[in-house]
XYZ file of C-alpha atoms in Angstrom:
364
model
C 153.957 87.095 6.211
C 157.006 86.303 4.044
C 155.883 84.047 1.225
C 157.885 81.719 -0.997
C 154.786 80.078 -2.325
C 155.275 79.448 -6.066
C 152.057 81.188 -7.123
C 150.216 83.191 -6.210
C 153.392 84.538 -4.767
C 154.827 87.739 -3.386
C 153.821 90.916 -5.219
C 156.192 93.836 -5.632
C 155.792 96.127 -2.563
C 155.230 99.129 -4.808
C 151.942 97.490 -5.974
C 150.382 99.015 -2.813
C 151.205 102.487 -4.109
C 149.902 101.748 -7.594
C 146.641 100.350 -6.222
C 145.971 103.665 -4.484
C 147.073 105.553 -7.551
C 144.676 103.560 -9.718
C 141.831 104.396 -7.332
C 142.722 108.078 -7.203
C 142.962 108.298 -10.992
C 139.576 106.602 -11.500
C 141.086 103.587 -13.290
C 138.771 101.219 -11.442
C 135.714 102.819 -12.990
C 136.743 103.480 -16.609
C 134.953 102.076 -19.621
C 136.992 99.241 -21.065
C 136.360 100.572 -24.577
C 137.466 104.079 -23.667
C 140.526 105.831 -25.023
C 142.039 105.829 -21.520
C 141.760 102.059 -21.221
C 143.151 101.541 -24.719
C 146.136 103.731 -23.786
C 146.779 101.638 -20.631
C 146.570 98.426 -22.670
C 148.917 99.775 -25.339
C 151.412 100.911 -22.717
C 151.471 97.437 -21.142
C 151.910 95.734 -24.546
C 154.666 98.141 -25.651
C 156.541 97.634 -22.387
C 156.244 93.863 -22.684
C 157.893 94.018 -26.091
C 160.563 96.339 -24.724
C 161.402 94.874 -21.342
C 161.044 91.148 -22.199
C 162.558 91.443 -25.727
C 159.425 90.030 -27.386
C 159.813 90.344 -31.185
C 157.818 93.150 -32.732
C 155.972 90.789 -35.073
C 154.824 88.603 -32.175
C 151.349 89.613 -30.984
C 150.516 89.979 -27.265
C 147.082 89.357 -25.683
C 145.674 89.522 -22.158
C 143.368 86.700 -21.053
C 142.049 85.468 -17.732
C 144.549 82.666 -16.954
C 147.055 80.235 -18.331
C 144.332 77.606 -18.244
C 142.260 79.712 -20.640
C 145.243 79.685 -23.030
C 145.145 75.874 -22.999
C 141.568 76.223 -24.210
C 142.372 78.818 -26.853
C 145.163 76.631 -28.258
C 142.855 73.602 -28.509
C 139.977 75.552 -30.018
C 141.680 78.031 -32.325
C 145.115 76.637 -33.193
C 144.662 72.840 -33.337
C 142.776 71.238 -36.198
C 142.644 67.708 -34.757
C 145.731 66.556 -32.887
C 148.041 67.903 -30.149
C 151.203 66.227 -28.901
C 152.181 66.807 -25.269
C 155.728 66.234 -23.990
C 155.996 66.598 -20.216
C 157.606 65.352 -17.007
C 155.294 66.764 -14.349
C 151.829 67.585 -13.100
C 151.136 70.771 -15.053
C 152.143 69.242 -18.382
C 149.846 66.374 -17.542
C 146.967 68.739 -16.679
C 147.401 70.509 -20.007
C 147.107 67.242 -21.897
C 144.093 66.256 -19.816
C 142.422 69.555 -20.628
C 143.106 69.195 -24.356
C 141.514 65.726 -24.282
C 138.207 67.306 -23.334
C 138.195 69.310 -26.557
C 140.238 67.579 -29.298
C 139.589 64.282 -31.090
C 143.226 63.201 -30.731
C 145.820 63.934 -28.057
C 149.159 62.121 -27.797
C 151.326 62.085 -24.712
C 155.009 61.457 -24.069
C 155.860 61.335 -20.360
C 159.614 61.482 -19.675
C 161.617 61.352 -16.454
C 162.355 64.620 -14.702
C 166.067 63.747 -14.620
C 166.065 63.339 -18.394
C 166.693 66.101 -20.929
C 163.888 66.560 -23.407
C 166.564 66.486 -26.134
C 167.343 62.880 -25.194
C 163.833 61.455 -25.504
C 162.635 59.347 -28.438
C 160.152 61.480 -30.342
C 157.251 59.651 -31.995
C 156.281 59.968 -35.655
C 153.354 62.355 -35.470
C 150.822 64.248 -37.552
C 150.149 66.624 -34.669
C 149.155 70.235 -35.342
C 150.701 71.541 -32.126
C 153.462 70.313 -29.839
C 152.888 71.401 -26.225
C 155.806 71.939 -23.861
C 156.131 73.110 -20.282
C 159.077 75.488 -20.067
C 159.308 75.505 -16.285
C 157.539 72.599 -14.562
C 156.367 74.175 -11.303
C 155.486 70.804 -9.734
C 159.009 69.365 -9.729
C 161.360 72.299 -10.307
C 162.645 71.374 -13.781
C 163.403 73.702 -16.666
C 163.735 73.282 -20.441
C 166.984 74.753 -21.734
C 166.708 73.647 -25.381
C 164.340 71.688 -27.601
C 166.197 71.697 -30.912
C 165.272 68.030 -31.495
C 161.593 68.982 -31.494
C 162.135 71.836 -33.921
C 164.020 69.536 -36.280
C 161.561 66.624 -35.963
C 158.378 68.704 -36.463
C 159.329 71.721 -38.642
C 155.786 72.549 -39.719
C 154.129 72.086 -36.347
C 153.226 74.946 -34.019
C 155.248 74.898 -30.768
C 153.260 76.022 -27.722
C 155.103 76.704 -24.454
C 153.612 77.107 -20.974
C 156.041 79.550 -19.315
C 153.786 80.270 -16.345
C 156.553 80.194 -13.699
C 159.367 81.547 -15.830
C 158.157 84.423 -18.052
C 159.437 87.759 -16.660
C 161.907 85.858 -14.492
C 164.241 84.364 -17.106
C 165.052 85.463 -20.617
C 163.137 83.444 -23.212
C 164.183 82.537 -26.736
C 160.906 83.661 -28.275
C 161.733 82.505 -31.808
C 161.870 78.860 -30.680
C 158.092 78.707 -30.235
C 154.893 80.073 -31.724
C 152.724 80.400 -28.605
C 153.998 81.419 -25.189
C 151.891 82.134 -22.115
C 152.099 82.832 -18.404
C 149.942 83.969 -15.528
C 151.042 87.158 -13.788
C 150.970 85.928 -10.184
C 154.433 84.413 -10.360
C 157.459 86.134 -11.939
C 155.533 89.270 -12.841
C 155.040 89.976 -9.126
C 151.356 90.851 -9.431
C 148.087 89.593 -7.907
C 146.407 86.641 -9.603
C 143.732 87.298 -12.204
C 145.297 87.651 -15.665
C 147.603 85.898 -18.127
C 149.825 87.077 -20.988
C 149.631 85.187 -24.281
C 152.214 85.767 -27.042
C 151.744 84.516 -30.612
C 154.015 84.382 -33.634
C 152.954 85.296 -37.174
C 152.909 81.547 -37.921
C 150.406 80.980 -35.141
C 148.089 83.694 -36.492
C 148.338 82.177 -39.999
C 147.212 78.858 -38.530
C 144.340 80.568 -36.730
C 143.214 82.116 -40.054
C 143.420 78.716 -41.721
C 141.295 77.060 -39.042
C 138.914 80.022 -38.986
C 137.529 79.439 -35.533
C 135.134 82.205 -34.433
C 132.651 80.125 -32.443
C 133.684 81.118 -28.935
C 134.002 84.306 -26.933
C 137.726 83.516 -26.645
C 138.363 82.428 -30.213
C 141.818 83.704 -31.140
C 140.652 85.524 -34.278
C 138.036 87.419 -32.211
C 140.714 88.236 -29.596
C 143.070 89.419 -32.326
C 140.410 91.660 -33.917
C 139.980 93.452 -30.594
C 143.656 93.752 -29.762
C 144.346 95.447 -33.078
C 142.445 98.314 -31.442
C 144.189 97.799 -28.062
C 140.960 96.429 -26.706
C 140.176 93.088 -25.089
C 137.558 90.589 -26.222
C 135.725 90.826 -22.887
C 135.428 93.304 -20.010
C 138.972 92.859 -18.722
C 140.754 93.146 -15.422
C 141.585 96.792 -16.101
C 143.337 97.155 -12.751
C 145.661 94.237 -13.552
C 146.585 95.687 -16.923
C 147.264 99.055 -15.253
C 149.414 97.390 -12.580
C 151.290 95.424 -15.224
C 152.136 98.598 -17.155
C 153.352 100.327 -13.984
C 155.504 97.396 -12.862
C 156.971 96.898 -16.303
C 157.933 100.548 -16.422
C 159.782 100.166 -13.163
C 161.574 96.811 -13.404
C 164.952 96.285 -15.105
C 165.427 94.822 -18.570
C 164.879 91.049 -18.622
C 168.548 90.377 -19.309
C 169.406 91.966 -15.960
C 166.598 90.238 -14.118
C 167.437 86.853 -15.656
C 171.083 87.106 -14.619
C 170.050 87.978 -11.054
C 167.558 85.115 -10.826
C 170.122 82.668 -12.188
C 172.721 83.792 -9.643
C 170.183 83.520 -6.812
C 169.175 80.041 -7.909
C 172.802 78.900 -7.820
C 173.122 80.330 -4.327
C 170.018 78.398 -3.224
C 171.186 75.063 -4.664
C 174.683 75.559 -3.251
C 173.157 76.402 0.125
C 171.283 73.106 0.326
C 174.164 71.029 -0.911
C 176.763 72.690 1.336
C 174.822 72.884 4.585
C 172.475 69.905 4.874
C 172.755 66.166 5.059
C 171.338 64.634 1.850
C 170.639 61.164 3.289
C 166.832 61.044 3.154
C 166.669 57.961 5.327
C 168.144 60.004 8.166
C 165.785 62.936 7.618
C 168.113 64.781 5.293
C 167.114 67.195 2.527
C 168.320 67.691 -1.039
C 167.129 69.228 -4.311
C 164.689 66.875 -5.964
C 166.381 67.375 -9.322
C 169.938 66.099 -9.147
C 170.975 67.058 -12.681
C 172.079 70.724 -12.391
C 171.420 71.703 -16.022
C 167.789 70.551 -15.702
C 167.021 72.527 -12.547
C 164.649 75.485 -12.584
C 166.005 78.907 -11.650
C 162.612 80.141 -10.474
C 161.120 77.221 -8.513
C 163.146 74.911 -6.255
C 161.677 71.553 -5.236
C 163.392 70.206 -2.095
C 163.043 66.519 -1.309
C 162.919 64.992 2.175
C 160.786 62.661 4.291
C 157.087 63.525 4.584
C 157.524 63.995 8.364
C 160.272 66.552 7.765
C 158.135 68.356 5.154
C 155.304 68.666 7.683
C 157.660 69.751 10.447
C 159.551 72.409 8.480
C 156.360 73.922 7.073
C 154.867 74.205 10.557
C 158.026 75.777 11.925
C 158.177 78.277 9.085
C 154.516 79.233 9.533
C 155.243 79.969 13.198
C 158.032 82.291 12.044
C 155.768 84.062 9.527
C 157.255 82.324 6.468
C 155.196 80.395 3.926
C 156.832 77.622 1.936
C 155.273 76.035 -1.106
C 153.544 72.667 -0.732
C 154.710 69.717 -2.740
C 152.638 69.060 -5.842
C 151.455 66.073 -7.878
C 153.570 62.954 -7.483
C 155.857 64.894 -5.114
C 153.116 66.286 -2.885
C 154.123 64.414 0.286
C 157.945 64.349 -0.001
C 158.858 67.844 -1.195
C 158.435 71.480 -0.349
C 158.975 74.229 -2.885
C 160.705 77.606 -2.723
C 159.868 80.368 -5.220
C 162.816 82.374 -6.540
C 160.808 85.090 -8.204
C 161.990 88.663 -8.921
C 159.715 90.331 -6.352
C 161.167 88.302 -3.451
C 163.705 90.398 -1.613
C 167.195 89.575 -0.384
C 165.990 90.198 3.187
C 163.265 87.549 2.715
C 165.781 85.042 1.353
C 168.142 85.678 4.248
C 165.295 85.196 6.755
C 164.398 81.864 5.236
C 167.970 80.650 5.135
C 168.488 81.541 8.782
C 165.402 79.539 9.789
C 166.346 76.574 7.618
C 169.780 76.469 9.229
C 168.190 76.450 12.653
C 165.619 73.744 11.967
C 166.863 71.399 9.236
C 169.440 68.651 9.896
C 172.967 69.842 9.085
C 175.711 67.669 7.638
C 177.238 67.400 11.079
C 174.168 66.482 13.131
C 171.166 64.645 11.731
C 167.916 64.727 13.744
C 164.303 64.388 12.714
């Protein structure tokens, strides 16, 4: 099966080798407080700093999922109030999750064809501003948020980079909390997330002093100072992460490749296919090029065409991503993650050319 599902997505093929290696080396049975496990954890953290250009004074943690990071932010880094700016389903889910924990949550929903730098920002006493760097549900991407930094200079900026971290180069200094699950651009199986915190975030955690929960950030930080986790971790995932990071190129090289591939994909749809949706045509959901994601493409068409093309692709051994949220019925999604090969992309393009309506002939 060739998969373009936007998470869990394709893993690097070499993961098969490292899985066997982990078994042969006894990694699956080691004590998570052992020196061996601490060395594996330290290796993964050091390589994240190196390969992704994470600043040395930013602290890295491993937790179970991006959803757990939502919880950690609400519990350990927010005194009362979080402000959520979003244009899609995952930003909405984050705000909904925060509402279960915090006494005050504010929301600003903006259009996916609108730059976040153009929106009217509310006066706010929020402790944390929450942003979605790459909205997986609609294929949008935040390029800049200078207006937010200027409007809320004392506020912590938290960024969900679940479908962009390790795929595109991030400007780490523009936020205080970054996080991502590993089953997307990291090219690994699901089951772990990476959380990155600035010194400012840790200062806020000390001020709040939350130590009530097993995943309180201060408790997590105490353990990671020793290169240990706050719970019995997914040791295999940390091991695989260290091995993959040691193998992959620097993020500047990966980011350039992913950006170039994304342009090829968008050009492919715009050059080859009729965009008139009433005639069964297809087009990128996001029509503003500078707002489009490089790592997740959302392609809009009629629901009948979505159903048809997904069925055809499945018959050819290719999995496309379902639509999500408000775009569930009228889009399909294509992951453009680093582990997906050129051969896979060519196979998908060949099938799309065979089965989607071209500019010359439109059939449903």
